[in-house]
PDB file of C-alpha atoms in Angstrom:
ATOM      1  CA  MET A   1      -5.671 -39.758 -40.500  1.00 40.00           C
ATOM      2  CA  ALA A   2      -5.297 -42.486 -38.202  1.00 40.00           C
ATOM      3  CA  GLU A   3      -2.744 -44.271 -40.574  1.00 42.00           C
ATOM      4  CA  ARG A   4      -0.599 -40.762 -41.012  1.00 43.00           C
ATOM      5  CA  SER A   5      -0.517 -40.916 -36.852  1.00 44.00           C
ATOM      6  CA  ARG A   6       0.592 -44.543 -37.719  1.00 43.00           C
ATOM      7  CA  THR A   7       3.542 -43.672 -39.784  1.00 43.00           C
ATOM      8  CA  GLU A   8       4.240 -40.969 -37.501  1.00 46.00           C
ATOM      9  CA  GLU A   9       4.214 -43.260 -34.293  1.00 47.00           C
ATOM     10  CA  ALA A  10       6.483 -45.893 -36.323  1.00 45.00           C
ATOM     11  CA  THR A  11       9.048 -43.103 -37.952  1.00 56.00           C
ATOM     12  CA  GLY A  12       9.253 -40.798 -35.005  1.00 71.00           C
ATOM     13  CA  GLN A  13       8.304 -37.854 -37.144  1.00 77.00           C
ATOM     14  CA  VAL A  14       6.366 -35.047 -35.231  1.00 74.00           C
ATOM     15  CA  SER A  15       2.455 -34.157 -36.699  1.00 69.00           C
ATOM     16  CA  ASP A  16       3.106 -30.770 -37.730  1.00 70.00           C
ATOM     17  CA  ALA A  17       6.184 -31.055 -38.944  1.00 74.00           C
ATOM     18  CA  VAL A  18       7.229 -29.932 -43.033  1.00 76.00           C
ATOM     19  CA  LYS A  19       6.450 -33.187 -44.718  1.00 81.00           C
ATOM     20  CA  GLY A  20       9.587 -34.733 -46.232  1.00 82.00           C
ATOM     21  CA  ASN A  21      11.851 -32.138 -44.526  1.00 86.00           C
ATOM     22  CA  TRP A  22      15.473 -32.951 -44.316  1.00 88.00           C
ATOM     23  CA  VAL A  23      15.468 -34.332 -40.932  1.00 90.00           C
ATOM     24  CA  ASP A  24      13.179 -36.818 -41.595  1.00 89.00           C
ATOM     25  CA  THR A  25      14.635 -37.548 -44.894  1.00 89.00           C
ATOM     26  CA  LEU A  26      18.489 -36.983 -44.636  1.00 90.00           C
ATOM     27  CA  ALA A  27      19.885 -36.568 -41.045  1.00 90.00           C
ATOM     28  CA  PRO A  28      21.540 -39.943 -39.366  1.00 93.00           C
ATOM     29  CA  GLN A  29      18.810 -41.625 -37.331  1.00 91.00           C
ATOM     30  CA  PHE A  30      20.536 -41.131 -33.802  1.00 90.00           C
ATOM     31  CA  SER A  31      20.222 -37.041 -34.639  1.00 92.00           C
ATOM     32  CA  GLN A  32      16.944 -37.185 -35.573  1.00 91.00           C
ATOM     33  CA  PRO A  33      15.056 -37.074 -31.933  1.00 92.00           C
ATOM     34  CA  TYR A  34      17.569 -34.203 -31.090  1.00 94.00           C
ATOM     35  CA  LEU A  35      16.991 -32.505 -34.486  1.00 93.00           C
ATOM     36  CA  ARG A  36      13.000 -32.582 -34.024  1.00 92.00           C
ATOM     37  CA  LEU A  37      13.418 -31.587 -30.378  1.00 91.00           C
ATOM     38  CA  SER A  38      15.407 -28.404 -31.688  1.00 93.00           C
ATOM     39  CA  ARG A  39      12.140 -27.846 -34.143  1.00 91.00           C
ATOM     40  CA  ALA A  40      14.691 -28.542 -37.375  1.00 91.00           C
ATOM     41  CA  ASP A  41      12.216 -30.408 -39.050  1.00 90.00           C
ATOM     42  CA  ARG A  42       9.682 -27.264 -38.584  1.00 91.00           C
ATOM     43  CA  PRO A  43      12.049 -24.228 -39.501  1.00 93.00           C
ATOM     44  CA  ILE A  44       9.600 -21.413 -39.575  1.00 95.00           C
ATOM     45  CA  GLY A  45      10.337 -20.634 -36.039  1.00 95.00           C
ATOM     46  CA  THR A  46      14.054 -20.014 -37.369  1.00 96.00           C
ATOM     47  CA  TRP A  47      12.582 -17.291 -39.850  1.00 97.00           C
ATOM     48  CA  LEU A  48      10.914 -15.934 -37.241  1.00 98.00           C
ATOM     49  CA  LEU A  49      13.528 -15.527 -34.767  1.00 98.00           C
ATOM     50  CA  LEU A  50      15.582 -14.492 -37.196  1.00 98.00           C
ATOM     51  CA  ILE A  51      13.993 -11.737 -39.174  1.00 98.00           C
ATOM     52  CA  PRO A  52      13.651  -9.551 -36.267  1.00 98.00           C
ATOM     53  CA  CYS A  53      17.414  -9.794 -36.043  1.00 98.00           C
ATOM     54  CA  TRP A  54      18.412  -8.668 -39.268  1.00 98.00           C
ATOM     55  CA  TRP A  55      15.874  -5.996 -39.704  1.00 98.00           C
ATOM     56  CA  GLY A  56      17.059  -4.764 -36.444  1.00 98.00           C
ATOM     57  CA  LEU A  57      20.469  -4.266 -37.991  1.00 98.00           C
ATOM     58  CA  LEU A  58      19.787  -2.811 -41.230  1.00 98.00           C
ATOM     59  CA  LEU A  59      17.747  -0.162 -39.541  1.00 98.00           C
ATOM     60  CA  ALA A  60      21.044   0.439 -37.638  1.00 98.00           C
ATOM     61  CA  ILE A  61      22.799   0.777 -40.795  1.00 97.00           C
ATOM     62  CA  LEU A  62      20.378   3.094 -42.260  1.00 97.00           C
ATOM     63  CA  LYS A  63      20.730   5.068 -39.171  1.00 95.00           C
ATOM     64  CA  ASP A  64      24.335   5.944 -39.286  1.00 93.00           C
ATOM     65  CA  GLY A  65      24.584   5.177 -42.819  1.00 90.00           C
ATOM     66  CA  GLU A  66      27.557   3.065 -42.560  1.00 90.00           C
ATOM     67  CA  ALA A  67      28.138  -0.674 -43.333  1.00 90.00           C
ATOM     68  CA  SER A  68      31.095  -3.080 -42.998  1.00 92.00           C
ATOM     69  CA  LEU A  69      32.609  -6.537 -43.024  1.00 94.00           C
ATOM     70  CA  VAL A  70      31.876  -6.502 -39.417  1.00 95.00           C
ATOM     71  CA  ASP A  71      27.859  -6.495 -40.477  1.00 97.00           C
ATOM     72  CA  LEU A  72      28.651  -9.075 -42.667  1.00 97.00           C
ATOM     73  CA  TRP A  73      29.615 -11.427 -39.674  1.00 97.00           C
ATOM     74  CA  ILE A  74      26.500  -9.727 -37.667  1.00 98.00           C
ATOM     75  CA  PHE A  75      24.317 -10.883 -40.335  1.00 98.00           C
ATOM     76  CA  VAL A  76      25.698 -14.451 -40.591  1.00 98.00           C
ATOM     77  CA  GLY A  77      26.364 -14.593 -36.708  1.00 98.00           C
ATOM     78  CA  CYS A  78      23.015 -13.977 -36.359  1.00 97.00           C
ATOM     79  CA  ALA A  79      21.788 -16.725 -38.655  1.00 97.00           C
ATOM     80  CA  PHE A  80      23.472 -19.366 -36.667  1.00 97.00           C
ATOM     81  CA  GLY A  81      22.425 -17.779 -33.706  1.00 97.00           C
ATOM     82  CA  ALA A  82      19.182 -17.800 -34.481  1.00 97.00           C
ATOM     83  CA  PHE A  83      18.805 -21.454 -35.346  1.00 97.00           C
ATOM     84  CA  LEU A  84      21.142 -22.474 -31.937  1.00 97.00           C
ATOM     85  CA  MET A  85      18.857 -20.261 -29.730  1.00 96.00           C
ATOM     86  CA  ARG A  86      15.831 -21.275 -31.162  1.00 96.00           C
ATOM     87  CA  GLY A  87      16.389 -25.322 -30.773  1.00 96.00           C
ATOM     88  CA  ALA A  88      17.660 -24.723 -27.132  1.00 96.00           C
ATOM     89  CA  GLY A  89      14.632 -22.286 -26.405  1.00 95.00           C
ATOM     90  CA  CYS A  90      12.271 -25.244 -28.099  1.00 93.00           C
ATOM     91  CA  THR A  91      14.168 -27.890 -26.077  1.00 95.00           C
ATOM     92  CA  TRP A  92      13.475 -25.699 -22.764  1.00 95.00           C
ATOM     93  CA  ASN A  93       9.975 -25.561 -23.991  1.00 90.00           C
ATOM     94  CA  ASP A  94       9.443 -28.882 -24.680  1.00 90.00           C
ATOM     95  CA  ILE A  95      11.533 -30.290 -21.112  1.00 92.00           C
ATOM     96  CA  THR A  96       8.732 -27.966 -18.977  1.00 91.00           C
ATOM     97  CA  ASP A  97       5.841 -28.931 -21.036  1.00 84.00           C
ATOM     98  CA  ARG A  98       6.050 -32.450 -21.160  1.00 85.00           C
ATOM     99  CA  ASN A  99       3.254 -33.255 -19.354  1.00 80.00           C
ATOM    100  CA  TYR A 100       1.035 -31.066 -21.333  1.00 72.00           C
ATOM    101  CA  ASP A 101       2.402 -32.075 -24.527  1.00 70.00           C
ATOM    102  CA  GLY A 102       1.223 -35.740 -23.787  1.00 69.00           C
ATOM    103  CA  ALA A 103      -2.349 -34.535 -23.563  1.00 70.00           C
ATOM    104  CA  VAL A 104      -2.164 -32.545 -26.990  1.00 71.00           C
ATOM    105  CA  ALA A 105      -3.280 -34.366 -29.890  1.00 70.00           C
ATOM    106  CA  ARG A 106      -0.467 -31.994 -32.160  1.00 72.00           C
ATOM    107  CA  THR A 107       2.085 -32.161 -29.536  1.00 72.00           C
ATOM    108  CA  LYS A 108       2.085 -35.457 -27.930  1.00 80.00           C
ATOM    109  CA  SER A 109       4.263 -36.861 -30.973  1.00 78.00           C
ATOM    110  CA  ARG A 110       7.233 -34.466 -29.960  1.00 83.00           C
ATOM    111  CA  PRO A 111      10.645 -36.513 -28.564  1.00 85.00           C
ATOM    112  CA  ILE A 112      10.086 -36.002 -24.988  1.00 88.00           C
ATOM    113  CA  PRO A 113       6.499 -37.212 -24.539  1.00 88.00           C
ATOM    114  CA  SER A 114       6.679 -39.844 -27.041  1.00 83.00           C
ATOM    115  CA  GLY A 115       9.604 -41.170 -25.373  1.00 85.00           C
ATOM    116  CA  GLN A 116      12.300 -40.992 -28.226  1.00 90.00           C
ATOM    117  CA  VAL A 117      14.553 -38.376 -25.570  1.00 91.00           C
ATOM    118  CA  SER A 118      14.964 -38.516 -21.948  1.00 92.00           C
ATOM    119  CA  VAL A 119      14.890 -35.678 -20.145  1.00 93.00           C
ATOM    120  CA  LEU A 120      18.279 -35.724 -18.543  1.00 95.00           C
ATOM    121  CA  LYS A 121      19.568 -36.147 -22.232  1.00 94.00           C
ATOM    122  CA  ALA A 122      17.141 -33.156 -23.275  1.00 94.00           C
ATOM    123  CA  PHE A 123      18.818 -30.740 -20.796  1.00 94.00           C
ATOM    124  CA  VAL A 124      22.412 -31.666 -21.913  1.00 96.00           C
ATOM    125  CA  TRP A 125      21.154 -31.163 -26.037  1.00 96.00           C
ATOM    126  CA  MET A 126      19.894 -27.836 -24.472  1.00 96.00           C
ATOM    127  CA  GLY A 127      23.211 -27.105 -22.584  1.00 97.00           C
ATOM    128  CA  LEU A 128      25.288 -27.820 -25.974  1.00 97.00           C
ATOM    129  CA  GLN A 129      23.155 -25.337 -28.278  1.00 97.00           C
ATOM    130  CA  ALA A 130      23.387 -22.714 -25.668  1.00 96.00           C
ATOM    131  CA  LEU A 131      27.321 -23.001 -25.557  1.00 97.00           C
ATOM    132  CA  LEU A 132      27.598 -23.276 -29.257  1.00 97.00           C
ATOM    133  CA  ALA A 133      25.232 -19.660 -29.180  1.00 97.00           C
ATOM    134  CA  SER A 134      27.438 -17.883 -26.831  1.00 97.00           C
ATOM    135  CA  LEU A 135      30.288 -18.553 -28.693  1.00 97.00           C
ATOM    136  CA  ILE A 136      28.738 -16.538 -31.625  1.00 97.00           C
ATOM    137  CA  LEU A 137      27.321 -13.872 -29.017  1.00 97.00           C
ATOM    138  CA  PHE A 138      31.103 -13.434 -27.433  1.00 97.00           C
ATOM    139  CA  SER A 139      32.165 -12.151 -30.564  1.00 97.00           C
ATOM    140  CA  PHE A 140      29.927  -9.047 -30.326  1.00 97.00           C
ATOM    141  CA  ASN A 141      30.418  -6.013 -28.171  1.00 97.00           C
ATOM    142  CA  TRP A 142      29.672  -5.307 -24.791  1.00 97.00           C
ATOM    143  CA  VAL A 143      26.098  -4.033 -25.282  1.00 98.00           C
ATOM    144  CA  ALA A 144      25.254  -7.326 -27.605  1.00 98.00           C
ATOM    145  CA  ILE A 145      26.826  -9.368 -25.134  1.00 98.00           C
ATOM    146  CA  THR A 146      24.795  -7.759 -22.335  1.00 97.00           C
ATOM    147  CA  LEU A 147      21.380  -8.013 -24.216  1.00 97.00           C
ATOM    148  CA  GLY A 148      22.086 -11.777 -25.161  1.00 97.00           C
ATOM    149  CA  PHE A 149      22.260 -12.279 -21.557  1.00 96.00           C
ATOM    150  CA  ILE A 150      18.995 -10.547 -20.890  1.00 96.00           C
ATOM    151  CA  SER A 151      17.392 -12.322 -23.500  1.00 95.00           C
ATOM    152  CA  LEU A 152      17.803 -15.591 -21.453  1.00 95.00           C
ATOM    153  CA  PHE A 153      14.933 -14.129 -18.433  1.00 95.00           C
ATOM    154  CA  PRO A 154      12.210 -14.294 -21.054  1.00 95.00           C
ATOM    155  CA  VAL A 155      13.077 -17.168 -22.887  1.00 95.00           C
ATOM    156  CA  MET A 156      13.015 -19.041 -19.474  1.00 94.00           C
ATOM    157  CA  ILE A 157       9.631 -17.827 -18.289  1.00 95.00           C
ATOM    158  CA  TYR A 158       8.058 -18.500 -21.812  1.00 94.00           C
ATOM    159  CA  PRO A 159       6.752 -22.186 -21.302  1.00 91.00           C
ATOM    160  CA  PHE A 160       5.326 -21.089 -17.615  1.00 94.00           C
ATOM    161  CA  ALA A 161       3.767 -17.895 -18.826  1.00 94.00           C
ATOM    162  CA  LYS A 162       0.560 -19.960 -20.360  1.00 92.00           C
ATOM    163  CA  ARG A 163      -0.164 -21.489 -17.397  1.00 91.00           C
ATOM    164  CA  PHE A 164      -0.626 -18.241 -15.354  1.00 93.00           C
ATOM    165  CA  THR A 165      -1.722 -15.363 -17.953  1.00 96.00           C
ATOM    166  CA  TRP A 166      -3.565 -15.146 -21.006  1.00 96.00           C
ATOM    167  CA  TRP A 167      -1.428 -13.420 -22.909  1.00 97.00           C
ATOM    168  CA  PRO A 168       1.706 -16.107 -23.008  1.00 96.00           C
ATOM    169  CA  GLN A 169       2.115 -14.690 -26.991  1.00 97.00           C
ATOM    170  CA  GLY A 170       3.086 -11.554 -25.558  1.00 97.00           C
ATOM    171  CA  PHE A 171       5.691 -13.023 -23.456  1.00 96.00           C
ATOM    172  CA  LEU A 172       6.797 -15.209 -26.647  1.00 97.00           C
ATOM    173  CA  GLY A 173       6.905 -11.932 -28.309  1.00 97.00           C
ATOM    174  CA  ILE A 174       9.362 -10.424 -26.059  1.00 97.00           C
ATOM    175  CA  ALA A 175      11.716 -13.122 -26.229  1.00 96.00           C
ATOM    176  CA  PHE A 176      11.445 -13.754 -30.169  1.00 96.00           C
ATOM    177  CA  ASN A 177      11.991 -10.420 -31.150  1.00 98.00           C
ATOM    178  CA  TRP A 178      15.173  -9.365 -28.626  1.00 98.00           C
ATOM    179  CA  GLY A 179      17.514  -9.879 -31.515  1.00 97.00           C
ATOM    180  CA  ALA A 180      16.270  -6.860 -33.463  1.00 98.00           C
ATOM    181  CA  LEU A 181      17.415  -4.684 -30.251  1.00 98.00           C
ATOM    182  CA  LEU A 182      21.041  -7.030 -30.193  1.00 98.00           C
ATOM    183  CA  ALA A 183      21.658  -6.875 -33.904  1.00 98.00           C
ATOM    184  CA  PHE A 184      21.140  -2.964 -33.534  1.00 98.00           C
ATOM    185  CA  ALA A 185      23.410  -2.862 -30.577  1.00 98.00           C
ATOM    186  CA  ALA A 186      26.272  -5.108 -32.450  1.00 98.00           C
ATOM    187  CA  HIS A 187      26.205  -2.882 -35.298  1.00 98.00           C
ATOM    188  CA  SER A 188      26.287   0.855 -33.426  1.00 97.00           C
ATOM    189  CA  GLY A 189      27.275  -0.031 -29.811  1.00 96.00           C
ATOM    190  CA  ALA A 190      23.792   1.113 -28.329  1.00 96.00           C
ATOM    191  CA  LEU A 191      20.539   1.434 -28.468  1.00 96.00           C
ATOM    192  CA  HIS A 192      18.058   3.845 -30.129  1.00 96.00           C
ATOM    193  CA  GLY A 193      14.610   5.121 -29.572  1.00 96.00           C
ATOM    194  CA  SER A 194      14.010   3.479 -33.571  1.00 98.00           C
ATOM    195  CA  ALA A 195      15.576  -0.284 -32.281  1.00 98.00           C
ATOM    196  CA  ILE A 196      12.870   0.180 -29.275  1.00 98.00           C
ATOM    197  CA  LEU A 197      10.132   0.868 -31.552  1.00 98.00           C
ATOM    198  CA  LEU A 198      11.068  -1.739 -34.246  1.00 98.00           C
ATOM    199  CA  TYR A 199      11.266  -4.431 -31.536  1.00 98.00           C
ATOM    200  CA  LEU A 200       7.629  -3.413 -30.301  1.00 98.00           C
ATOM    201  CA  SER A 201       6.288  -4.015 -33.794  1.00 98.00           C
ATOM    202  CA  GLY A 202       7.782  -7.288 -33.353  1.00 98.00           C
ATOM    203  CA  VAL A 203       6.504  -7.971 -30.266  1.00 98.00           C
ATOM    204  CA  THR A 204       2.969  -6.946 -31.835  1.00 98.00           C
ATOM    205  CA  TRP A 205       3.645  -9.068 -34.717  1.00 98.00           C
ATOM    206  CA  THR A 206       4.296 -12.201 -32.826  1.00 98.00           C
ATOM    207  CA  LEU A 207       0.686 -11.756 -31.279  1.00 98.00           C
ATOM    208  CA  PHE A 208      -0.588 -11.578 -34.704  1.00 98.00           C
ATOM    209  CA  TYR A 209       0.682 -14.679 -36.145  1.00 98.00           C
ATOM    210  CA  ASP A 210       1.066 -16.704 -32.638  1.00 98.00           C
ATOM    211  CA  THR A 211      -2.538 -16.109 -32.243  1.00 98.00           C
ATOM    212  CA  ILE A 212      -3.187 -17.621 -35.348  1.00 98.00           C
ATOM    213  CA  TYR A 213      -0.773 -20.853 -34.272  1.00 96.00           C
ATOM    214  CA  ALA A 214      -2.815 -21.101 -30.872  1.00 95.00           C
ATOM    215  CA  HIS A 215      -6.273 -21.497 -32.797  1.00 96.00           C
ATOM    216  CA  GLN A 216      -4.873 -24.899 -33.514  1.00 93.00           C
ATOM    217  CA  ASP A 217      -5.069 -26.165 -29.807  1.00 88.00           C
ATOM    218  CA  LYS A 218      -7.828 -24.187 -28.671  1.00 91.00           C
ATOM    219  CA  GLU A 219      -9.818 -27.136 -27.589  1.00 89.00           C
ATOM    220  CA  ASP A 220      -7.392 -29.256 -26.251  1.00 84.00           C
ATOM    221  CA  ASP A 221      -5.895 -26.139 -24.442  1.00 85.00           C
ATOM    222  CA  ALA A 222      -9.592 -25.633 -22.858  1.00 89.00           C
ATOM    223  CA  LEU A 223      -9.359 -29.015 -21.842  1.00 85.00           C
ATOM    224  CA  ILE A 224      -6.589 -29.081 -19.764  1.00 86.00           C
ATOM    225  CA  GLY A 225      -6.573 -25.418 -18.475  1.00 88.00           C
ATOM    226  CA  ILE A 226      -4.207 -23.826 -20.746  1.00 90.00           C
ATOM    227  CA  LYS A 227      -4.299 -20.130 -21.352  1.00 95.00           C
ATOM    228  CA  SER A 228      -3.811 -18.446 -24.818  1.00 96.00           C
ATOM    229  CA  THR A 229      -4.674 -15.026 -26.565  1.00 97.00           C
ATOM    230  CA  ALA A 230      -6.781 -17.188 -29.313  1.00 96.00           C
ATOM    231  CA  ARG A 231      -9.022 -18.328 -26.367  1.00 96.00           C
ATOM    232  CA  LEU A 232      -9.226 -15.164 -24.538  1.00 97.00           C
ATOM    233  CA  PHE A 233     -10.225 -13.721 -28.106  1.00 97.00           C
ATOM    234  CA  GLY A 234     -12.734 -16.720 -29.559  1.00 95.00           C
ATOM    235  CA  ASP A 235     -14.901 -15.335 -32.068  1.00 95.00           C
ATOM    236  CA  ALA A 236     -13.409 -11.404 -31.787  1.00 97.00           C
ATOM    237  CA  THR A 237     -10.048 -13.003 -32.745  1.00 97.00           C
ATOM    238  CA  ASN A 238     -10.373 -11.537 -36.776  1.00 97.00           C
ATOM    239  CA  ILE A 239     -10.999  -7.824 -34.921  1.00 97.00           C
ATOM    240  CA  TRP A 240      -7.787  -8.278 -32.432  1.00 98.00           C
ATOM    241  CA  LEU A 241      -5.951  -9.383 -35.798  1.00 98.00           C
ATOM    242  CA  TRP A 242      -6.514  -6.281 -37.483  1.00 98.00           C
ATOM    243  CA  GLY A 243      -5.560  -4.037 -34.513  1.00 98.00           C
ATOM    244  CA  PHE A 244      -2.571  -6.155 -34.331  1.00 98.00           C
ATOM    245  CA  SER A 245      -1.399  -5.564 -37.989  1.00 98.00           C
ATOM    246  CA  LEU A 246      -1.949  -1.989 -37.691  1.00 98.00           C
ATOM    247  CA  LEU A 247      -0.197  -1.805 -34.428  1.00 98.00           C
ATOM    248  CA  SER A 248       2.703  -3.370 -36.011  1.00 98.00           C
ATOM    249  CA  SER A 249       2.532  -1.872 -39.266  1.00 98.00           C
ATOM    250  CA  PHE A 250       2.796   1.680 -37.514  1.00 98.00           C
ATOM    251  CA  LEU A 251       5.222   0.863 -34.830  1.00 98.00           C
ATOM    252  CA  MET A 252       7.681  -0.797 -37.533  1.00 98.00           C
ATOM    253  CA  LEU A 253       6.982   2.729 -39.637  1.00 98.00           C
ATOM    254  CA  GLY A 254       7.939   5.143 -36.556  1.00 98.00           C
ATOM    255  CA  ALA A 255      10.972   2.936 -36.153  1.00 98.00           C
ATOM    256  CA  LEU A 256      12.027   4.093 -39.685  1.00 98.00           C
ATOM    257  CA  PHE A 257      10.872   7.860 -39.306  1.00 97.00           C
ATOM    258  CA  PHE A 258      13.118   7.750 -35.934  1.00 96.00           C
ATOM    259  CA  GLY A 259      15.975   6.015 -37.680  1.00 95.00           C
ATOM    260  CA  THR A 260      16.255   7.520 -41.177  1.00 95.00           C
ATOM    261  CA  SER A 261      14.973  10.075 -43.692  1.00 93.00           C
ATOM    262  CA  GLY A 262      14.757  10.951 -47.147  1.00 95.00           C
ATOM    263  CA  LEU A 263      14.856   8.440 -50.113  1.00 96.00           C
ATOM    264  CA  SER A 264      15.944   5.520 -47.460  1.00 96.00           C
ATOM    265  CA  LEU A 265      12.638   6.616 -45.386  1.00 97.00           C
ATOM    266  CA  ILE A 266      10.607   6.472 -48.689  1.00 97.00           C
ATOM    267  CA  ILE A 267      11.959   2.931 -49.947  1.00 97.00           C
ATOM    268  CA  SER A 268      11.678   1.443 -46.609  1.00 97.00           C
ATOM    269  CA  GLY A 269       8.096   2.740 -45.707  1.00 97.00           C
ATOM    270  CA  PHE A 270       6.818   0.671 -48.938  1.00 98.00           C
ATOM    271  CA  GLY A 271       8.213  -1.965 -47.400  1.00 98.00           C
ATOM    272  CA  VAL A 272       6.274  -1.489 -44.422  1.00 98.00           C
ATOM    273  CA  LEU A 273       3.088  -1.139 -46.510  1.00 98.00           C
ATOM    274  CA  GLY A 274       3.906  -4.938 -48.188  1.00 98.00           C
ATOM    275  CA  PHE A 275       4.359  -6.098 -44.522  1.00 98.00           C
ATOM    276  CA  TRP A 276       0.447  -4.692 -43.649  1.00 98.00           C
ATOM    277  CA  VAL A 277      -0.816  -5.756 -46.992  1.00 98.00           C
ATOM    278  CA  HIS A 278       0.426  -9.510 -46.102  1.00 98.00           C
ATOM    279  CA  LEU A 279      -0.975  -9.813 -42.890  1.00 98.00           C
ATOM    280  CA  VAL A 280      -4.558  -7.812 -44.171  1.00 98.00           C
ATOM    281  CA  TRP A 281      -4.265 -11.060 -46.384  1.00 98.00           C
ATOM    282  CA  GLN A 282      -4.047 -13.446 -43.847  1.00 98.00           C
ATOM    283  CA  VAL A 283      -6.790 -12.013 -41.707  1.00 97.00           C
ATOM    284  CA  ARG A 284      -9.145 -12.135 -45.017  1.00 97.00           C
ATOM    285  CA  GLN A 285      -7.625 -15.630 -45.571  1.00 96.00           C
ATOM    286  CA  VAL A 286      -7.667 -17.622 -42.333  1.00 96.00           C
ATOM    287  CA  ASN A 287      -9.945 -20.036 -41.121  1.00 95.00           C
ATOM    288  CA  PHE A 288     -10.100 -20.734 -37.596  1.00 95.00           C
ATOM    289  CA  ASP A 289     -11.772 -24.048 -37.699  1.00 92.00           C
ATOM    290  CA  ASN A 290      -8.988 -25.736 -40.377  1.00 94.00           C
ATOM    291  CA  ALA A 291      -6.026 -26.675 -38.309  1.00 92.00           C
ATOM    292  CA  GLU A 292      -4.565 -26.991 -41.759  1.00 93.00           C
ATOM    293  CA  ASP A 293      -5.416 -23.751 -42.637  1.00 95.00           C
ATOM    294  CA  LEU A 294      -3.967 -22.075 -39.549  1.00 96.00           C
ATOM    295  CA  LEU A 295      -0.768 -23.970 -39.957  1.00 95.00           C
ATOM    296  CA  ARG A 296      -0.652 -22.863 -44.054  1.00 96.00           C
ATOM    297  CA  ILE A 297      -1.277 -18.987 -42.498  1.00 97.00           C
ATOM    298  CA  PHE A 298       0.942 -18.879 -39.769  1.00 97.00           C
ATOM    299  CA  ARG A 299       3.924 -20.129 -41.660  1.00 97.00           C
ATOM    300  CA  SER A 300       3.244 -17.629 -44.410  1.00 98.00           C
ATOM    301  CA  ASN A 301       4.539 -15.056 -41.979  1.00 98.00           C
ATOM    302  CA  ARG A 302       8.047 -15.821 -42.932  1.00 98.00           C
ATOM    303  CA  ASN A 303       7.326 -14.235 -46.136  1.00 98.00           C
ATOM    304  CA  ALA A 304       5.522 -11.230 -44.500  1.00 98.00           C
ATOM    305  CA  GLY A 305       8.656 -10.411 -42.552  1.00 98.00           C
ATOM    306  CA  LEU A 306      10.900 -10.751 -45.713  1.00 98.00           C
ATOM    307  CA  ILE A 307       9.027  -7.878 -47.350  1.00 98.00           C
ATOM    308  CA  PRO A 308      10.441  -5.038 -45.194  1.00 98.00           C
ATOM    309  CA  LEU A 309      13.548  -6.968 -44.995  1.00 98.00           C
ATOM    310  CA  MET A 310      14.384  -6.476 -48.963  1.00 98.00           C
ATOM    311  CA  PHE A 311      12.897  -3.219 -49.123  1.00 98.00           C
ATOM    312  CA  PHE A 312      15.159  -1.893 -46.119  1.00 98.00           C
ATOM    313  CA  ALA A 313      18.313  -3.786 -47.975  1.00 97.00           C
ATOM    314  CA  SER A 314      17.723  -1.938 -51.017  1.00 97.00           C
ATOM    315  CA  ALA A 315      17.527   1.429 -49.161  1.00 96.00           C
ATOM    316  CA  VAL A 316      20.924   0.395 -47.801  1.00 95.00           C
ATOM    317  CA  ILE A 317      22.155  -0.507 -51.228  1.00 92.00           C
ATOM    318  CA  LEU A 318      20.873   2.829 -52.728  1.00 85.00           C
TER     319      LEU A 318
END
């Protein structure tokens, strides 16, 4: 472990990055600190931001039964936008948390506390990513654009949430799943109750997976006074995770019930079942006292989110 820490310090690698990732192995050296600041070496966050966008788009198509080439652009635009906005959000998070990150074993290797990037340069990098993302947003309809600007408020607030509430994971869920509403509106030009239910399903899912993630830092967080659901739930975390898995799945099923019908509802419903089974598997597998296991289970939520997505897509095709 000590040898790995020295290697990370010498190369600038971040401790919880995917080993052998493209940033550390292929990206030009001058760009690596900025890409690490955007978490490009840890792609799971981009997936977790993107998947609800695709959920929302497919739900909108299922609801009105109409698909066009514009939807293909929404699909692709959401992918680029998720990468850019996740990068901008993570940069903002690291700017605001720079003093805390230096006191936590898992985060002290991040670019700002480790001295790879100055705060001023981080601000410039954040602005550039947000500007590029806005160009994508402006290609959508006015409802989606409005929702995109509203989303900036939870993004800006989230890094401070762990300082005043035991539920920062809830604030993350509010920000991270906004794309479900935005993508639905980008297709439909309006919101619908089914989109809101899908959004709430995503918020609950975030409470599930980010509670698992937060258990990695619970000891350091306790020492420096950072709040989290992992610390709040403690030994009762398993019970809460069971509850979140059920609530998220029921909300998603409700979104489908009000958003589609017939064979499409049946096919999509099997996706919800698969989603819930995966969450159950996570609860049964996770070891809250093993950081590597916690990270492995957390990362598996990409697959959990892709399960309903595949069934939604099948329902659209059929």
